[in-house]
mmCIF file of C-alpha atoms in Angstrom:
data_model
loop_
_atom_site.group_PDB
_atom_site.id
_atom_site.type_symbol
_atom_site.label_atom_id
_atom_site.label_comp_id
_atom_site.label_asym_id
_atom_site.label_seq_id
_atom_site.Cartn_x
_atom_site.Cartn_y
_atom_site.Cartn_z
ATOM 1 C CA MET A 206 144.548 209.011 114.768
ATOM 2 C CA SER A 207 147.997 207.680 114.007
ATOM 3 C CA LEU A 208 148.228 205.052 111.286
ATOM 4 C CA LEU A 209 151.432 203.586 112.703
ATOM 5 C CA PRO A 210 151.554 201.121 115.598
ATOM 6 C CA ARG A 211 152.938 202.932 118.617
ATOM 7 C CA PRO A 212 155.840 201.400 120.506
ATOM 8 C CA SER A 213 155.445 201.090 124.231
ATOM 9 C CA MET A 214 157.541 203.296 126.491
ATOM 10 C CA ARG A 215 159.551 200.207 127.427
ATOM 11 C CA THR A 216 160.294 199.485 123.752
ATOM 12 C CA GLN A 217 161.220 203.127 123.164
ATOM 13 C CA ARG A 218 163.619 203.094 126.101
ATOM 14 C CA ARG A 219 165.232 199.866 124.902
ATOM 15 C CA LEU A 220 165.729 201.280 121.403
ATOM 16 C CA THR A 221 167.107 204.523 122.796
ATOM 17 C CA ARG A 222 169.460 202.742 125.197
ATOM 18 C CA SER A 223 170.719 200.498 122.396
ATOM 19 C CA MET A 224 171.531 203.484 120.201
ATOM 20 C CA GLN A 225 173.154 205.294 123.122
ATOM 21 C CA VAL A 226 175.411 202.284 123.763
ATOM 22 C CA VAL A 227 176.539 202.356 120.119
ATOM 23 C CA LEU A 228 177.181 206.110 120.327
ATOM 24 C CA VAL A 229 179.310 205.619 123.442
ATOM 25 C CA ALA A 230 181.228 202.907 121.581
ATOM 26 C CA ILE A 231 181.834 205.341 118.696
ATOM 27 C CA VAL A 232 183.194 207.969 121.098
ATOM 28 C CA VAL A 233 185.488 205.435 122.764
ATOM 29 C CA TYR A 234 186.645 204.125 119.387
ATOM 30 C CA GLY A 235 187.300 207.702 118.257
ATOM 31 C CA LEU A 236 189.452 208.343 121.312
ATOM 32 C CA VAL A 237 191.381 205.071 121.061
ATOM 33 C CA GLY A 238 191.471 204.959 117.263
ATOM 34 C CA GLY A 239 192.714 208.524 117.011
ATOM 35 C CA THR A 240 195.611 207.671 119.300
ATOM 36 C CA LEU A 241 196.458 204.484 117.408
ATOM 37 C CA GLY A 242 195.806 205.920 113.961
ATOM 38 C CA LEU A 243 192.959 203.504 113.181
ATOM 39 C CA PRO A 244 190.500 204.275 110.320
ATOM 40 C CA GLY A 245 187.465 206.212 111.513
ATOM 41 C CA GLY A 246 189.132 207.260 114.747
ATOM 42 C CA GLY A 247 189.899 210.807 115.784
ATOM 43 C CA THR A 248 188.256 214.137 116.516
ATOM 44 C CA LYS A 249 185.344 213.774 114.101
ATOM 45 C CA ALA A 250 184.126 210.498 115.620
ATOM 46 C CA VAL A 251 184.467 211.880 119.162
ATOM 47 C CA THR A 252 182.707 215.162 118.340
ATOM 48 C CA ASN A 253 179.809 213.672 116.385
ATOM 49 C CA GLY A 254 179.412 210.808 118.846
ATOM 50 C CA THR A 255 179.329 213.128 121.853
ATOM 51 C CA ILE A 256 176.881 215.589 120.293
ATOM 52 C CA GLY A 257 174.668 212.746 119.112
ATOM 53 C CA LEU A 258 174.702 211.156 122.560
ATOM 54 C CA LEU A 259 173.676 214.430 124.224
ATOM 55 C CA VAL A 260 170.791 214.922 121.783
ATOM 56 C CA THR A 261 169.396 211.462 122.610
ATOM 57 C CA PHE A 262 168.693 212.721 126.137
ATOM 58 C CA VAL A 263 166.511 215.618 124.857
ATOM 59 C CA PRO A 264 163.168 213.721 124.892
ATOM 60 C CA ALA A 265 163.673 212.614 128.497
ATOM 61 C CA ALA A 266 164.734 216.134 129.500
ATOM 62 C CA LEU A 267 161.603 217.650 127.914
ATOM 63 C CA GLU A 268 159.399 215.211 129.771
ATOM 64 C CA ARG A 269 161.177 215.803 133.075
ATOM 65 C CA ASN A 270 161.589 219.595 132.916
ATOM 66 C CA TYR A 271 158.450 220.637 131.025
ATOM 67 C CA ASP A 272 156.013 217.841 131.874
ATOM 68 C CA LEU A 273 155.623 216.958 128.205
ATOM 69 C CA PRO A 274 154.527 213.320 127.876
ATOM 70 C CA LEU A 275 156.100 212.864 124.440
ATOM 71 C CA ASP A 276 154.856 210.139 122.143
ATOM 72 C CA PRO A 277 157.266 207.158 122.153
ATOM 73 C CA TRP A 278 157.580 207.440 118.365
ATOM 74 C CA LEU A 279 158.868 211.001 118.772
ATOM 75 C CA GLY A 280 161.630 209.863 121.107
ATOM 76 C CA VAL A 281 162.678 207.174 118.629
ATOM 77 C CA TRP A 282 162.470 209.702 115.778
ATOM 78 C CA ILE A 283 164.802 212.203 117.470
ATOM 79 C CA THR A 284 167.262 209.542 118.591
ATOM 80 C CA SER A 285 167.327 207.804 115.205
ATOM 81 C CA ALA A 286 168.091 211.051 113.344
ATOM 82 C CA VAL A 287 171.240 211.803 115.325
ATOM 83 C CA PHE A 288 172.197 208.131 115.577
ATOM 84 C CA LEU A 289 172.160 207.553 111.815
ATOM 85 C CA HIS A 290 174.052 210.793 111.196
ATOM 86 C CA THR A 291 176.740 209.790 113.682
ATOM 87 C CA LEU A 292 177.090 206.359 112.078
ATOM 88 C CA GLY A 293 177.385 208.072 108.729
ATOM 89 C CA SER A 294 180.102 210.417 109.952
ATOM 90 C CA ALA A 295 182.009 207.514 111.441
ATOM 91 C CA TRP A 296 181.816 205.081 108.495
ATOM 92 C CA PHE A 297 178.714 204.871 106.294
ATOM 93 C CA TYR A 298 178.849 208.205 104.423
ATOM 94 C CA ALA A 299 181.984 207.029 102.673
ATOM 95 C CA GLN A 300 180.803 203.417 102.227
ATOM 96 C CA ILE A 301 177.093 203.675 101.298
ATOM 97 C CA TRP A 302 176.168 206.228 98.636
ATOM 98 C CA TRP A 303 172.559 206.701 99.758
ATOM 99 C CA TRP A 304 173.272 207.058 103.495
ATOM 100 C CA ASP A 305 173.632 210.849 103.235
ATOM 101 C CA HIS A 306 170.280 211.068 101.439
ATOM 102 C CA LEU A 307 168.630 209.014 104.191
ATOM 103 C CA THR A 308 169.985 211.147 107.030
ATOM 104 C CA HIS A 309 169.105 214.429 105.308
ATOM 105 C CA ALA A 310 165.539 213.315 104.659
ATOM 106 C CA LEU A 311 165.164 212.056 108.242
ATOM 107 C CA SER A 312 166.717 215.173 109.806
ATOM 108 C CA ALA A 313 164.588 217.429 107.607
ATOM 109 C CA SER A 314 161.477 215.498 108.604
ATOM 110 C CA LEU A 315 162.382 216.129 112.244
ATOM 111 C CA VAL A 316 162.753 219.884 111.625
ATOM 112 C CA ALA A 317 159.439 219.823 109.752
ATOM 113 C CA GLY A 318 157.838 217.953 112.637
ATOM 114 C CA VAL A 319 158.994 220.594 115.113
ATOM 115 C CA GLY A 320 157.671 223.343 112.842
ATOM 116 C CA TYR A 321 154.304 221.656 112.386
ATOM 117 C CA THR A 322 153.950 220.886 116.092
ATOM 118 C CA THR A 323 154.701 224.511 116.986
ATOM 119 C CA ILE A 324 152.142 226.114 114.694
ATOM 120 C CA ARG A 325 149.564 223.444 115.528
ATOM 121 C CA ALA A 326 150.036 224.103 119.254
ATOM 122 C CA VAL A 327 149.534 227.842 118.664
ATOM 123 C CA ASP A 328 146.452 227.101 116.555
ATOM 124 C CA LEU A 329 144.960 224.945 119.313
ATOM 125 C CA HIS A 330 145.811 227.429 122.058
ATOM 126 C CA SER A 331 144.198 230.533 120.595
ATOM 127 C CA ASP A 332 140.628 230.842 119.316
ATOM 128 C CA GLU A 333 141.671 234.030 117.486
ATOM 129 C CA ILE A 334 144.310 232.254 115.401
ATOM 130 C CA ARG A 335 143.320 229.840 112.665
ATOM 131 C CA ILE A 336 146.024 228.206 110.565
ATOM 132 C CA PRO A 337 144.643 226.580 107.392
ATOM 133 C CA ALA A 338 146.089 223.265 106.302
ATOM 134 C CA ARG A 339 147.426 224.792 103.081
ATOM 135 C CA PHE A 340 149.316 227.459 105.003
ATOM 136 C CA ALA A 341 150.750 224.827 107.352
ATOM 137 C CA PHE A 342 151.953 222.870 104.300
ATOM 138 C CA VAL A 343 153.749 225.924 102.867
ATOM 139 C CA PHE A 344 155.070 226.934 106.291
ATOM 140 C CA ILE A 345 156.659 223.528 106.859
ATOM 141 C CA PHE A 346 158.359 223.661 103.473
ATOM 142 C CA ALA A 347 159.630 227.202 104.056
ATOM 143 C CA VAL A 348 161.031 226.347 107.489
ATOM 144 C CA VAL A 349 162.806 223.195 106.314
ATOM 145 C CA LEU A 350 164.244 224.699 103.128
ATOM 146 C CA GLY A 351 165.374 227.803 105.011
ATOM 147 C CA PHE A 352 166.972 225.668 107.709
ATOM 148 C CA GLY A 353 168.667 223.591 105.013
ATOM 149 C CA VAL A 354 170.203 226.668 103.379
ATOM 150 C CA VAL A 355 171.497 227.919 106.736
ATOM 151 C CA TRP A 356 172.942 224.451 107.425
ATOM 152 C CA GLU A 357 174.774 224.375 104.082
ATOM 153 C CA LEU A 358 176.201 227.835 104.764
ATOM 154 C CA PHE A 359 177.311 226.585 108.185
ATOM 155 C CA GLU A 360 179.127 223.657 106.561
ATOM 156 C CA PHE A 361 180.714 226.041 104.058
ATOM 157 C CA GLY A 362 181.950 228.185 106.956
ATOM 158 C CA LEU A 363 183.434 225.132 108.655
ATOM 159 C CA ASP A 364 185.275 224.306 105.420
ATOM 160 C CA ILE A 365 186.846 227.752 105.435
ATOM 161 C CA VAL A 366 187.878 227.369 109.075
ATOM 162 C CA ALA A 367 189.328 223.909 108.351
ATOM 163 C CA ASP A 368 191.342 225.247 105.399
ATOM 164 C CA GLU A 369 192.701 228.131 107.454
ATOM 165 C CA THR A 370 193.506 226.198 110.621
ATOM 166 C CA GLY A 371 194.109 222.634 109.421
ATOM 167 C CA ILE A 372 191.645 221.356 112.036
ATOM 168 C CA ASP A 373 189.460 218.395 111.013
ATOM 169 C CA MET A 374 185.848 219.594 111.302
ATOM 170 C CA PRO A 375 182.922 217.277 112.185
ATOM 171 C CA LEU A 376 180.974 218.537 109.146
ATOM 172 C CA ALA A 377 182.064 219.333 105.619
ATOM 173 C CA GLN A 378 180.636 220.455 102.294
ATOM 174 C CA HIS A 379 181.347 218.296 99.251
ATOM 175 C CA GLY A 380 180.642 220.570 96.321
ATOM 176 C CA LEU A 381 177.637 222.131 94.590
ATOM 177 C CA ASP A 382 176.135 218.819 93.453
ATOM 178 C CA ASP A 383 176.157 217.546 97.036
ATOM 179 C CA THR A 384 174.506 220.757 98.266
ATOM 180 C CA VAL A 385 171.714 220.510 95.687
ATOM 181 C CA SER A 386 171.216 216.828 96.551
ATOM 182 C CA ASP A 387 171.034 217.649 100.271
ATOM 183 C CA LEU A 388 168.408 220.338 99.699
ATOM 184 C CA THR A 389 166.406 217.979 97.493
ATOM 185 C CA TYR A 390 166.228 215.290 100.173
ATOM 186 C CA ASN A 391 165.453 217.964 102.764
ATOM 187 C CA ALA A 392 162.401 218.744 100.639
ATOM 188 C CA VAL A 393 161.474 215.042 100.575
ATOM 189 C CA GLY A 394 161.504 214.902 104.382
ATOM 190 C CA ALA A 395 159.464 218.114 104.592
ATOM 191 C CA PHE A 396 156.928 216.788 102.072
ATOM 192 C CA LEU A 397 156.349 213.579 104.049
ATOM 193 C CA VAL A 398 155.674 215.508 107.252
ATOM 194 C CA ALA A 399 153.522 218.093 105.454
ATOM 195 C CA VAL A 400 151.356 215.314 104.014
ATOM 196 C CA PHE A 401 151.192 212.940 106.995
ATOM 197 C CA GLY A 402 151.971 215.268 109.916
ATOM 198 C CA GLN A 403 148.382 216.052 110.831
ATOM 199 C CA ALA A 404 147.583 212.388 111.404
ATOM 200 C CA HIS A 405 150.682 211.563 113.446
ATOM 201 C CA LEU A 406 151.578 214.799 115.256
ATOM 202 C CA ALA A 407 148.209 216.213 116.322
ATOM 203 C CA GLY A 408 148.442 214.498 119.718
ATOM 204 C CA VAL A 409 152.000 215.748 120.219
ATOM 205 C CA ALA A 410 150.911 219.307 119.437
ATOM 206 C CA ASP A 411 148.112 219.049 122.000
ATOM 207 C CA ASP A 412 150.586 217.823 124.637
ATOM 208 C CA VAL A 413 152.915 220.740 123.851
ATOM 209 C CA ARG A 414 150.053 223.215 124.136
ATOM 210 C CA GLU A 415 148.953 221.835 127.488
ATOM 211 C CA GLY A 416 152.499 221.569 128.833
ATOM 212 C CA LEU A 417 153.851 224.966 127.768
ATOM 213 C CA PHE A 418 150.848 227.275 127.682
ATOM 214 C CA SER A 419 149.355 225.944 130.917
ATOM 215 C CA ASP A 420 152.690 226.630 132.643
ATOM 216 C CA ALA A 421 152.755 230.166 131.231
ATOM 217 C CA GLY A 422 149.177 230.768 132.323
ATOM 218 C CA SER A 423 149.847 229.573 135.862
ATOM 219 C CA GLY A 424 152.971 231.738 136.180
ATOM 220 C CA ARG A 425 155.399 228.791 136.470
#
């Protein structure tokens, strides 16, 4: 049973719509600000705002296309992760020192949540597969830390491309200390999900199992 009060679907939609409106405003400001030379305007705001806006539609698309009745908290979780990152890219990363730590921990928790939900759905689906809680804990950490390393390498690659082409990239690496800090807060997000995931994501995993494996079994 979840220990957190669950928002209603109406509340979840209102929160999502509010964040989507802000993301649209960031994209518009990026377009206008880039033309006028205003601070925070330009390609980075447009790119991050557009990608973030598209990701906010993922929960609704999963429900519509795969018949997955996702928990309202999960929709807010996904939307908040990309929303806070986009705000950070637009303004807050440079203004608030801990904003980057917050977004890395939240994004890592989302990756950990996906990893936990996947292995839990497989565990529930097959009587021949049993995944102990200790293994799930280690698996979540391995997935998140591995994803974090790949992400840092991706940012490093974008830095090289930016140096060679002069194009302003939506992501950037800020030195070894920043990389170590990012990986540390990735671990924090993974730890929180590893500890509390069973209580809050068990129902989501069951929905995923029923939605995906039942479709595969029926030939859809």
